[in-house]
Amino acid sequence: MTAEIPSGPEAAFRDAVAAWERALGQRYVLTESADVAPYARCTLPLQRKIAAVLRPHTVAEVQEIARIATTFGQPIHPVSTGRNWGYGTACPVRDNVTVVDLQRMNRIIEVNEELAYTVIEPGVSQRQLADHLRSNRIPLWMDPTGASPTCSVLGNTLERGFGITPYSDHFLATCGLEVVLPTGELLKTGFWHIPEAKTKHLFKWGLGPYLDGLFTQSNLGIVTKLGLWLMPVPEHFEAFYFKVESDRDLEAVIEPVRTLRQQGVATSPVNFLSRVRVVTLLHGYPWEAMGANSNYAIPEALQQRLGQQTNTGAWNVSGALYGTREQVRAAKHAIRRTLPKEARQLLFLSEERLRLISRFKAIAGRLTGYDMDVILGLLRKSFGIMRGQPSEVSMPTAYWRNRHVKPIPSMDPAADSCGLIWFSPIVPFSIEDIKAANALGKELFEKHGFDYCPTMTAVSGRCLDCTLPILYNKQDKEEAVRAERCYEALLDGFINAGYPPYRVPVTAMNGVVKSGDSFWETVGKIKAAVDPSNILAPGRYSP
Amino acid sequence: MTAEIPSGPEAAFRDAVAAWERALGQRYVLTESADVAPYARCTLPLQRKIAAVLRPHTVAEVQEIARIATTFGQPIHPVSTGRNWGYGTACPVRDNVTVVDLQRMNRIIEVNEELAYTVIEPGVSQRQLADHLRSNRIPLWMDPTGASPTCSVLGNTLERGFGITPYSDHFLATCGLEVVLPTGELLKTGFWHIPEAKTKHLFKWGLGPYLDGLFTQSNLGIVTKLGLWLMPVPEHFEAFYFKVESDRDLEAVIEPVRTLRQQGVATSPVNFLSRVRVVTLLHGYPWEAMGANSNYAIPEALQQRLGQQTNTGAWNVSGALYGTREQVRAAKHAIRRTLPKEARQLLFLSEERLRLISRFKAIAGRLTGYDMDVILGLLRKSFGIMRGQPSEVSMPTAYWRNRHVKPIPSMDPAADSCGLIWFSPIVPFSIEDIKAANALGKELFEKHGFDYCPTMTAVSGRCLDCTLPILYNKQDKEEAVRAERCYEALLDGFINAGYPPYRVPVTAMNGVVKSGDSFWETVGKIKAAVDPSNILAPGRYSP
């Protein structure tokens, strides 16, 4: 008994299900609505109909799934762990698609300590990889994202996500993909397809055309294994923090920070968190103070008041230094002499120093008047992320407009009906562009009645990856519609201003895949060549 | 009157030529054998027949060339400046193909000083770019290869070549391609196809599938513009040099150098030049000493004797440090404490110190007994390459087996009938693999009677890019045949041992493009989708 009735010919779907059941065993083909429903949960204002869910355990099963999908013309949508919160969670771009959940494929195939890489399957979570390295005393760090430790490493990499260590650009750190093509064939990229090669996970480009990029942000193949470079643990590590008190003071630090990135003093991303973003991380939404206005953005004065409790500036900047003790010392000197006076309360934090502060937190709290437990909790977690330890430090933001906030370790924004849409434009690393982008963001968020709480991340010395979450109450229909309109306005507005996003939710494909653009036409030609039946994630970053 | 008679229907070729003449003007369509012949000159043991040569000046002309080629089914082969020496120079993979020489398109479209990038056309040479930056006092460095200053920057980048500064991986430093597809359509990659985007040359991946890799080592499009990141001039720079006296001593330095690369102390490639390689750079072939044996490799004792004149070790290591003064100092300390005693005569060389040595070279020469003019000449040039100044420092190697050596500035190995084939395997950064690869290389070069003179370049902390030139006398038919056999043996032997090359000559495509391999089958499908008439560089890294 199938709970969902597909819009295509029912018989073909039933035949496909029967064939999938033969291939995987009935237990791993979910068609009951109660089993399928969790996969449709999503933080976007979206109600997706999912046809069925397949849960393969091996590459051969994934190949068989693809072959059956092609034979019966059934669209399938692969997810690694299905936690792409704010971009669509596990939801396909269209209705009546079968989700292929790769979570059971969660083997860490190899870790090479000497040459600093791993080979992993889609189901390997951030925590699993970090724990594996730590418990086996392997002196390598993974690069965590700000999302949950339960999220897939491979999934984030294929979405071209970013972390915060020097290995922050996850796709850049890949070396060798194993891919099931829509027709069921198995492709290995780089040197991996040469069986004898000992350099499969050592040299990125291989020989001949470099194909790996085709399998990121696309619908051209199902990646079943990934070679990923890991960072050798450095001799020394220190985080640094400072804040600026106004947007004008922000302008004064832009070029100095750019210089530090371009000159390789800061070898990892530098984060600029707006005051309200910090507030969403540390405090719940001020429902009481907002009273009848709680459908709308909190006013400036309240932002200030909430920020004051935890010593929050207009912008709160953090980064980290990695290297030998002497290199880190040299970098600290360069930072001290490069940053202007507008960079306030510059703090360098080594592990030893964090321990010291923790010991004297009572005194520090009394002297400063700040809530040291909250500040230290955040410091410790952001510190961990910079050192290869995933944590839930960023998760509370997703619960900002949710009246039922869960304890952090059990947070699951999709299951808990949080309303979150990520808008993530790339902005040039120049004062003018940063000013223009923030003015535009502020205007559009205000217009749609949402809190503007950006983080800008200096992913290189050339540009910033901005994350502007639209935080809304998903239970409130009016608010959900407003959130959708807000996203559309942001997408249009930022593209027109010159700042297109690096990644979009499943609901935004029509807004970015334009006809008459030879880029998307070329993608379409390649799609037709490798997926002639158009069964793989139709419409996903493709015409 | 066409000098070459194509193997396909002559009429179609004549019609295509007529159409190309209308599009470009007769002057830029070369069909006379005297005009075409220079394009067939090559350092490989290869006699290629070229149908004609086209010399467009604009992107619109390149589009028209492609459209005409498609219409009349005429194969075309684009070259940037056609100086891919040792890999085929300007030669197509097959006979009777028309070469499209993009040399006249040599505009530097843009240099952005603040965000450190340039946009260039195919004809822009290394010297042109370096001179442009220097004469306009733009504080950015290009990353030169060891090849001639006359070589194309874009061409080398599409071959995925390497330089020696921290921006050494040229394809990695690209950001945005403009491509004429085989059908004549114009494609722009990354964010470049979004007309409003201000991030075209700032953020590499764009939105949606990353396509750029398809246009490197391939025959899928003609790249007519390239966004390329440049390195901001660092506050301080020092080169470092040391040598080891034997292969056993080499083993002792492998892991320390790997650690320096992995830990980011050395942020740019470290070169290991074998003794004979240094000899080929500094001295002509010892024709007299070899006498009747001059068809074969020089014996060990003579290698030693030649090396001694210029203080050459079994392996001669060089690298460079970039950063603030204090960062460079920290890196020097890390190098001093990491390298073992087997690393002899460790020398750090700043610009100031090089000037000092130059001033006292007479005394230094008398004290050491070395030819200081030769040593200083080499130092200055390798020093320049590390600081963004292309030079001919590596060119003499190509003339090793040529009895008529030209003065360095006018060297052109293809025009001067030098015999050179590059074999360039990637080897894991481990003692065992480096030993195995060198043993194999030595064995195969000895077996075929050629000098084994490798350079191993630590392009990362994970692998080495080895360049093993086969240097032969192209006038000698027997030797040319032997060189061909030697390459085939190297290709087979190294692939079987686990060390496939990162790049191959036009003559080696059959040796690497294997049928029944889903990698090459996928490439074939994409090729058919974007080039249905198979007119673009048929057989080049493709089935």
mmCIF file of N, CA and C in Angstrom, chain A residues 78-81 102 105 107 119-126 129 142 151-161 170-171 174 176-178 192 215-216 221-228:
data_model
loop_
_atom_site.group_PDB
_atom_site.id
_atom_site.type_symbol
_atom_site.label_atom_id
_atom_site.label_comp_id
_atom_site.label_asym_id
_atom_site.label_seq_id
_atom_site.Cartn_x
_atom_site.Cartn_y
_atom_site.Cartn_z
ATOM 1 N N PRO A 78 19.013 12.029 -4.380
ATOM 2 C CA PRO A 78 19.888 11.497 -3.324
ATOM 3 C C PRO A 78 20.183 12.542 -2.242
ATOM 4 N N VAL A 79 20.207 12.085 -0.990
ATOM 5 C CA VAL A 79 20.689 12.935 0.103
ATOM 6 C C VAL A 79 21.686 12.119 0.913
ATOM 7 N N SER A 80 22.652 12.811 1.502
ATOM 8 C CA SER A 80 23.676 12.106 2.272
ATOM 9 C C SER A 80 23.121 11.780 3.653
ATOM 10 N N THR A 81 22.854 12.833 4.469
ATOM 11 C CA THR A 81 22.114 12.588 5.707
ATOM 12 C C THR A 81 20.824 13.410 5.739
ATOM 13 N N LEU A 102 21.241 8.123 1.818
ATOM 14 C CA LEU A 102 22.505 7.374 1.825
ATOM 15 C C LEU A 102 23.106 7.249 3.232
ATOM 16 N N MET A 105 25.150 4.285 4.494
ATOM 17 C CA MET A 105 26.515 4.139 3.957
ATOM 18 C C MET A 105 27.391 5.109 4.727
ATOM 19 N N ARG A 107 30.668 4.477 6.196
ATOM 20 C CA ARG A 107 31.995 3.929 6.497
ATOM 21 C C ARG A 107 33.096 4.967 6.276
ATOM 22 N N VAL A 119 39.087 8.809 3.182
ATOM 23 C CA VAL A 119 38.101 8.464 2.158
ATOM 24 C C VAL A 119 36.834 8.063 2.910
ATOM 25 N N ILE A 120 35.735 8.763 2.611
ATOM 26 C CA ILE A 120 34.512 8.553 3.395
ATOM 27 C C ILE A 120 33.295 8.338 2.509
ATOM 28 N N GLU A 121 32.268 7.751 3.127
ATOM 29 C CA GLU A 121 30.982 7.556 2.456
ATOM 30 C C GLU A 121 30.019 8.695 2.844
ATOM 31 N N PRO A 122 28.870 8.771 2.137
ATOM 32 C CA PRO A 122 27.970 9.909 2.351
ATOM 33 C C PRO A 122 27.415 10.020 3.771
ATOM 34 N N GLY A 123 27.236 8.887 4.458
ATOM 35 C CA GLY A 123 26.598 8.930 5.769
ATOM 36 C C GLY A 123 27.521 9.322 6.913
ATOM 37 N N VAL A 124 28.809 9.482 6.630
ATOM 38 C CA VAL A 124 29.750 9.828 7.706
ATOM 39 C C VAL A 124 29.448 11.249 8.198
ATOM 40 N N SER A 125 29.155 11.368 9.502
ATOM 41 C CA SER A 125 28.820 12.681 10.056
ATOM 42 C C SER A 125 30.074 13.399 10.522
ATOM 43 N N GLN A 126 29.921 14.690 10.760
ATOM 44 C CA GLN A 126 31.051 15.481 11.265
ATOM 45 C C GLN A 126 31.573 14.885 12.569
ATOM 46 N N LEU A 129 33.513 11.545 12.109
ATOM 47 C CA LEU A 129 34.882 11.704 11.600
ATOM 48 C C LEU A 129 35.796 12.292 12.681
ATOM 49 N N MET A 142 39.539 17.482 11.098
ATOM 50 C CA MET A 142 38.559 17.723 10.042
ATOM 51 C C MET A 142 38.166 19.202 10.138
ATOM 52 N N CYS A 151 25.555 16.351 10.893
ATOM 53 C CA CYS A 151 25.474 16.572 9.437
ATOM 54 C C CYS A 151 26.563 15.805 8.693
ATOM 55 N N SER A 152 26.256 15.485 7.447
ATOM 56 C CA SER A 152 27.176 14.737 6.587
ATOM 57 C C SER A 152 28.347 15.605 6.129
ATOM 58 N N VAL A 153 29.530 15.052 6.190
ATOM 59 C CA VAL A 153 30.719 15.752 5.674
ATOM 60 C C VAL A 153 30.655 15.811 4.152
ATOM 61 N N LEU A 154 30.355 14.663 3.542
ATOM 62 C CA LEU A 154 30.306 14.571 2.079
ATOM 63 C C LEU A 154 29.200 15.470 1.513
ATOM 64 N N GLY A 155 28.033 15.448 2.154
ATOM 65 C CA GLY A 155 26.914 16.258 1.665
ATOM 66 C C GLY A 155 27.265 17.736 1.636
ATOM 67 N N ASN A 156 27.827 18.238 2.732
ATOM 68 C CA ASN A 156 28.211 19.644 2.774
ATOM 69 C C ASN A 156 29.250 19.967 1.706
ATOM 70 N N THR A 157 30.159 19.026 1.474
ATOM 71 C CA THR A 157 31.221 19.239 0.490
ATOM 72 C C THR A 157 30.635 19.384 -0.919
ATOM 73 N N LEU A 158 29.660 18.541 -1.243
ATOM 74 C CA LEU A 158 29.051 18.606 -2.574
ATOM 75 C C LEU A 158 28.197 19.868 -2.749
ATOM 76 N N GLU A 159 27.709 20.426 -1.625
ATOM 77 C CA GLU A 159 26.995 21.713 -1.694
ATOM 78 C C GLU A 159 27.991 22.868 -1.735
ATOM 79 N N ARG A 160 29.286 22.526 -1.672
ATOM 80 C CA ARG A 160 30.380 23.508 -1.654
ATOM 81 C C ARG A 160 30.309 24.424 -0.429
ATOM 82 N N GLY A 161 30.081 23.775 0.728
ATOM 83 C CA GLY A 161 30.037 24.509 1.986
ATOM 84 C C GLY A 161 31.419 24.904 2.474
ATOM 85 N N HIS A 170 35.536 23.332 1.422
ATOM 86 C CA HIS A 170 35.464 21.870 1.450
ATOM 87 C C HIS A 170 35.659 21.233 0.079
ATOM 88 N N PHE A 171 35.094 21.844 -0.949
ATOM 89 C CA PHE A 171 35.281 21.250 -2.274
ATOM 90 C C PHE A 171 36.747 21.328 -2.700
ATOM 91 N N THR A 174 38.754 18.352 -1.616
ATOM 92 C CA THR A 174 38.432 17.007 -2.104
ATOM 93 C C THR A 174 39.524 16.506 -3.036
ATOM 94 N N GLY A 176 39.412 13.148 -5.486
ATOM 95 C CA GLY A 176 38.889 11.875 -5.967
ATOM 96 C C GLY A 176 37.459 11.626 -5.520
ATOM 97 N N LEU A 177 36.570 11.449 -6.503
ATOM 98 C CA LEU A 177 35.172 11.110 -6.217
ATOM 99 C C LEU A 177 34.851 9.758 -6.834
ATOM 100 N N GLU A 178 34.027 8.983 -6.127
ATOM 101 C CA GLU A 178 33.410 7.810 -6.737
ATOM 102 C C GLU A 178 31.950 8.174 -6.953
ATOM 103 N N TRP A 192 41.792 8.297 -9.681
ATOM 104 C CA TRP A 192 41.151 7.133 -9.045
ATOM 105 C C TRP A 192 40.735 6.066 -10.053
ATOM 106 N N PHE A 215 29.962 17.299 -10.293
ATOM 107 C CA PHE A 215 29.145 16.569 -9.325
ATOM 108 C C PHE A 215 28.908 17.360 -8.046
ATOM 109 N N THR A 216 29.199 18.680 -8.103
ATOM 110 C CA THR A 216 28.871 19.563 -6.985
ATOM 111 C C THR A 216 27.750 20.487 -7.444
ATOM 112 N N GLY A 221 25.182 13.103 -10.930
ATOM 113 C CA GLY A 221 25.648 11.817 -10.425
ATOM 114 C C GLY A 221 25.434 11.735 -8.926
ATOM 115 N N ILE A 222 25.498 10.505 -8.393
ATOM 116 C CA ILE A 222 25.358 10.285 -6.952
ATOM 117 C C ILE A 222 26.744 9.942 -6.421
ATOM 118 N N VAL A 223 27.304 10.821 -5.612
ATOM 119 C CA VAL A 223 28.655 10.586 -5.101
ATOM 120 C C VAL A 223 28.574 9.605 -3.935
ATOM 121 N N THR A 224 29.273 8.492 -4.066
ATOM 122 C CA THR A 224 29.201 7.441 -3.048
ATOM 123 C C THR A 224 30.476 7.322 -2.214
ATOM 124 N N LYS A 225 31.560 7.936 -2.696
ATOM 125 C CA LYS A 225 32.786 8.005 -1.880
ATOM 126 C C LYS A 225 33.527 9.277 -2.234
ATOM 127 N N LEU A 226 34.256 9.776 -1.245
ATOM 128 C CA LEU A 226 34.931 11.055 -1.410
ATOM 129 C C LEU A 226 36.313 10.984 -0.770
ATOM 130 N N GLY A 227 37.349 11.351 -1.530
ATOM 131 C CA GLY A 227 38.674 11.552 -0.937
ATOM 132 C C GLY A 227 38.741 12.976 -0.416
ATOM 133 N N LEU A 228 39.162 13.156 0.820
ATOM 134 C CA LEU A 228 39.141 14.481 1.444
ATOM 135 C C LEU A 228 40.433 14.713 2.210
#
